[in-house]
Short mmCIF file of C-alpha atoms in Angstrom, two decimals:
data_model
loop_
_atom_site.label_atom_id
_atom_site.label_comp_id
_atom_site.label_asym_id
_atom_site.label_seq_id
_atom_site.Cartn_x
_atom_site.Cartn_y
_atom_site.Cartn_z
CA UNK X 1 110.93 97.38 82.69
CA UNK X 2 114.29 98.32 81.13
CA UNK X 3 115.58 101.84 80.95
CA UNK X 4 118.67 103.38 79.32
CA UNK X 5 120.39 106.33 81.06
CA UNK X 6 122.79 108.33 78.87
CA UNK X 7 124.98 111.21 80.30
CA UNK X 8 128.74 111.90 80.21
CA UNK X 9 128.41 113.00 83.84
CA UNK X 10 129.17 109.55 85.37
CA UNK X 11 128.41 110.47 89.02
CA UNK X 12 124.96 111.67 87.88
CA UNK X 13 124.47 108.46 85.95
CA UNK X 14 125.39 106.43 88.91
CA UNK X 15 122.94 108.28 91.20
CA UNK X 16 120.17 107.97 88.60
CA UNK X 17 120.83 104.29 88.14
CA UNK X 18 120.89 103.68 91.91
CA UNK X 19 117.56 105.36 92.53
CA UNK X 20 115.82 103.71 89.58
CA UNK X 21 116.99 100.32 90.48
CA UNK X 22 115.83 100.83 94.14
CA UNK X 23 112.30 101.59 92.42
CA UNK X 24 112.48 98.17 90.63
CA UNK X 25 113.51 99.26 87.27
CA UNK X 26 116.32 97.46 85.26
CA UNK X 27 118.84 100.09 84.25
CA UNK X 28 121.73 100.26 81.73
CA UNK X 29 123.98 103.13 81.12
CA UNK X 30 126.37 104.75 78.59
CA UNK X 31 128.14 107.96 78.25
CA UNK X 32 127.92 109.38 74.70
CA UNK X 33 125.45 109.81 71.94
CA UNK X 34 126.95 107.26 69.61
CA UNK X 35 126.69 104.54 72.13
CA UNK X 36 123.21 105.54 73.03
CA UNK X 37 122.00 105.13 69.50
CA UNK X 38 123.75 101.63 69.20
CA UNK X 39 122.28 100.46 72.56
CA UNK X 40 118.83 101.82 71.69
CA UNK X 41 118.95 99.77 68.44
CA UNK X 42 119.76 96.62 70.10
CA UNK X 43 118.73 96.81 73.72
CA UNK X 44 114.83 96.74 73.65
CA UNK X 45 114.45 99.52 76.21
CA UNK X 46 111.03 100.88 77.29
CA UNK X 47 112.35 104.28 78.08
CA UNK X 48 115.44 106.41 77.47
CA UNK X 49 116.83 109.16 79.53
CA UNK X 50 119.10 111.20 77.33
CA UNK X 51 121.44 114.22 78.19
CA UNK X 52 121.49 117.09 75.59
CA UNK X 53 125.13 117.91 75.87
CA UNK X 54 127.42 114.86 75.07
CA UNK X 55 130.67 113.95 73.31
CA UNK X 56 130.74 112.28 69.89
CA UNK X 57 127.04 112.83 69.22
CA UNK X 58 124.91 115.31 71.07
CA UNK X 59 121.55 114.41 72.64
CA UNK X 60 119.33 115.99 69.91
CA UNK X 61 121.20 114.30 67.09
CA UNK X 62 121.02 110.91 69.06
CA UNK X 63 117.40 111.40 69.60
CA UNK X 64 116.75 112.04 65.99
CA UNK X 65 118.72 108.93 64.96
CA UNK X 66 116.83 106.89 67.58
CA UNK X 67 113.51 108.09 66.02
CA UNK X 68 114.57 106.59 62.72
CA UNK X 69 114.01 103.10 63.96
CA UNK X 70 112.18 103.38 67.44
CA UNK X 71 109.25 105.14 69.17
CA UNK X 72 110.58 104.45 72.61
CA UNK X 73 109.76 107.27 75.06
CA UNK X 74 112.72 109.76 75.46
CA UNK X 75 113.31 112.19 78.31
CA UNK X 76 115.80 114.76 77.53
CA UNK X 77 118.06 116.28 80.30
CA UNK X 78 119.42 119.78 79.96
CA UNK X 79 121.15 122.36 81.97
CA UNK X 80 119.34 124.87 79.80
CA UNK X 81 115.82 126.10 80.46
CA UNK X 82 115.02 128.21 77.49
CA UNK X 83 111.73 127.35 75.81
CA UNK X 84 113.44 127.37 72.39
CA UNK X 85 115.60 124.51 73.38
CA UNK X 86 112.70 122.46 74.59
CA UNK X 87 110.79 123.16 71.39
CA UNK X 88 113.85 122.02 69.22
CA UNK X 89 114.03 118.87 71.41
CA UNK X 90 110.39 118.11 70.85
CA UNK X 91 110.91 118.56 67.15
CA UNK X 92 113.80 116.12 67.19
CA UNK X 93 111.44 113.45 68.86
CA UNK X 94 111.92 113.94 72.59
CA UNK X 95 108.87 113.14 74.59
CA UNK X 96 109.69 115.11 77.69
CA UNK X 97 112.31 117.53 79.24
CA UNK X 98 113.70 117.88 82.53
CA UNK X 99 116.17 120.76 83.57
CA UNK X 100 119.26 120.10 85.69
CA UNK X 101 119.47 120.20 88.65
CA UNK X 102 116.41 118.17 89.36
CA UNK X 103 114.72 116.24 92.12
CA UNK X 104 114.96 112.64 91.62
CA UNK X 105 111.30 112.28 92.72
CA UNK X 106 110.35 114.58 89.76
CA UNK X 107 112.38 112.39 87.38
CA UNK X 108 110.51 109.20 88.79
CA UNK X 109 107.09 111.01 88.35
CA UNK X 110 108.07 112.00 84.58
CA UNK X 111 109.03 108.39 83.99
CA UNK X 112 105.73 107.00 85.37
CA UNK X 113 103.76 109.65 83.35
CA UNK X 114 105.52 108.66 80.19
CA UNK X 115 105.01 104.91 80.79
CA UNK X 116 101.37 105.53 81.47
CA UNK X 117 100.94 107.46 78.32
CA UNK X 118 102.69 104.70 76.37
CA UNK X 119 100.43 102.21 78.33
CA UNK X 120 103.42 100.39 79.38
CA UNK X 121 103.61 98.59 82.88
CA UNK X 122 105.95 99.84 85.52
CA UNK X 123 108.55 97.75 87.63
CA UNK X 124 107.19 94.28 88.36
CA UNK X 125 104.52 94.62 85.72
CA UNK X 126 102.43 97.03 87.83
CA UNK X 127 100.45 99.71 85.83
CA UNK X 128 102.13 102.97 86.91
CA UNK X 129 98.75 104.96 87.20
CA UNK X 130 97.68 103.30 90.37
CA UNK X 131 99.54 101.90 93.36
CA UNK X 132 98.04 99.72 95.94
CA UNK X 133 99.53 98.47 99.26
CA UNK X 134 97.40 96.94 101.97
CA UNK X 135 94.28 99.15 102.23
CA UNK X 136 95.85 102.21 100.65
CA UNK X 137 95.71 103.19 97.02
CA UNK X 138 97.45 106.01 95.11
CA UNK X 139 96.27 107.39 91.92
CA UNK X 140 99.61 108.99 90.40
CA UNK X 141 97.75 110.80 87.63
CA UNK X 142 95.38 112.64 89.83
CA UNK X 143 97.76 112.52 92.87
CA UNK X 144 95.16 111.41 95.32
CA UNK X 145 95.06 108.66 97.95
CA UNK X 146 92.31 106.33 98.84
CA UNK X 147 91.74 104.53 102.22
CA UNK X 148 89.66 101.38 101.66
CA UNK X 149 88.33 103.00 98.57
CA UNK X 150 87.43 106.30 100.19
CA UNK X 151 89.32 109.34 98.90
CA UNK X 152 91.55 111.19 101.37
CA UNK X 153 92.80 114.77 101.10
CA UNK X 154 96.60 114.94 101.23
CA UNK X 155 98.82 118.02 100.93
CA UNK X 156 101.53 118.10 98.29
CA UNK X 157 104.19 116.93 100.64
CA UNK X 158 102.04 114.38 102.37
CA UNK X 159 101.42 112.72 98.95
CA UNK X 160 105.03 112.88 97.92
CA UNK X 161 106.12 111.40 101.23
CA UNK X 162 103.61 108.38 101.24
CA UNK X 163 104.24 107.69 97.52
CA UNK X 164 107.99 107.37 98.27
CA UNK X 165 107.46 105.03 101.05
CA UNK X 166 104.84 102.95 99.19
CA UNK X 167 106.90 102.58 96.02
CA UNK X 168 109.81 101.36 98.25
CA UNK X 169 108.09 98.88 100.69
CA UNK X 170 110.32 97.57 103.41
CA UNK X 171 113.07 100.08 102.76
CA UNK X 172 113.90 102.16 105.86
CA UNK X 173 114.55 105.78 105.35
CA UNK X 174 116.18 108.05 108.01
CA UNK X 175 114.44 111.39 108.72
CA UNK X 176 117.54 113.15 106.88
CA UNK X 177 117.03 110.97 103.80
CA UNK X 178 113.31 111.84 103.72
CA UNK X 179 113.85 115.50 104.12
CA UNK X 180 116.31 115.53 101.27
CA UNK X 181 114.22 113.37 98.93
CA UNK X 182 110.81 114.85 99.57
CA UNK X 183 111.71 118.52 100.60
CA UNK X 184 114.96 118.89 98.71
CA UNK X 185 118.51 119.28 99.93
CA UNK X 186 118.20 123.07 99.98
CA UNK X 187 115.26 122.90 102.59
CA UNK X 188 116.13 124.83 105.64
CA UNK X 189 113.37 123.80 107.89
CA UNK X 190 113.43 121.70 111.05
CA UNK X 191 113.94 117.91 110.53
CA UNK X 192 110.97 117.39 112.86
CA UNK X 193 108.73 118.31 109.90
CA UNK X 194 109.17 114.72 108.90
CA UNK X 195 107.66 113.39 112.08
CA UNK X 196 104.76 115.84 111.72
CA UNK X 197 103.92 114.67 108.28
CA UNK X 198 104.27 110.89 109.26
CA UNK X 199 101.76 111.57 112.09
CA UNK X 200 99.37 113.33 109.72
CA UNK X 201 99.64 110.48 107.23
CA UNK X 202 98.80 107.92 109.93
CA UNK X 203 95.79 109.93 111.02
CA UNK X 204 94.56 110.11 107.57
CA UNK X 205 95.54 106.67 106.04
CA UNK X 206 95.96 104.13 108.89
CA UNK X 207 92.89 102.03 109.97
CA UNK X 208 94.04 102.49 113.60
CA UNK X 209 96.40 105.56 113.71
CA UNK X 210 97.35 104.67 117.36
CA UNK X 211 98.50 101.23 116.23
CA UNK X 212 99.79 101.77 112.64
CA UNK X 213 100.08 98.66 110.43
CA UNK X 214 101.70 100.24 107.37
CA UNK X 215 103.65 103.52 108.04
CA UNK X 216 106.00 102.06 110.55
CA UNK X 217 108.77 103.53 112.81
CA UNK X 218 112.17 101.87 112.87
CA UNK X 219 113.28 103.05 116.23
CA UNK X 220 116.63 104.93 116.09
CA UNK X 221 116.64 104.76 112.37
CA UNK X 222 113.55 106.22 110.51
CA UNK X 223 110.52 105.13 108.74
CA UNK X 224 109.19 102.52 106.29
CA UNK X 225 106.05 101.04 104.77
CA UNK X 226 105.37 97.65 105.80
CA UNK X 227 103.55 95.38 103.35
#
């Protein structure tokens, strides 16, 4: 699964690229609209993330040119949230919009939704609509979890947390990293909320919550999902 990220903010591109590659995507990047059009013409990308305001050729014009030869899904990034800007973007051929600043989990969810609508596989050939690890299955479209085929009720944050861990099996996240990724960098609550949510997830999803086999503690470091 190959994604093109286009934005003149190189630090932002670096962060998006890092996170998407950790998710299993192959990511290429460029920093202006003209390069985006040329790379889209030759690169065989399955999805493009395109900033609205860029040098040489703005995102709307680049999107319109890309639409002359490709139907690849396009997510527009913009610092403006006005509905008129979004409507113009859709008229120019964008498939979705996300406003800066954004949570990387929201961007990943938008990507999976577009791939699902385009009936394209996710990283590793996996269909983005459902994710199964061990006895746990997530349905991303309905945002529900199943334990051995039985539906389990999760809160919004419980779902976000288990989805992050399951989509990155074996990767150990510190409590601070989980708090930033799931609750956001502006969250002012106690870091122990991560421990509380992990305990609740084990109670709801583990076959034996007292001896978890999937949602594992790395003592002194954080948590990870064991395959």
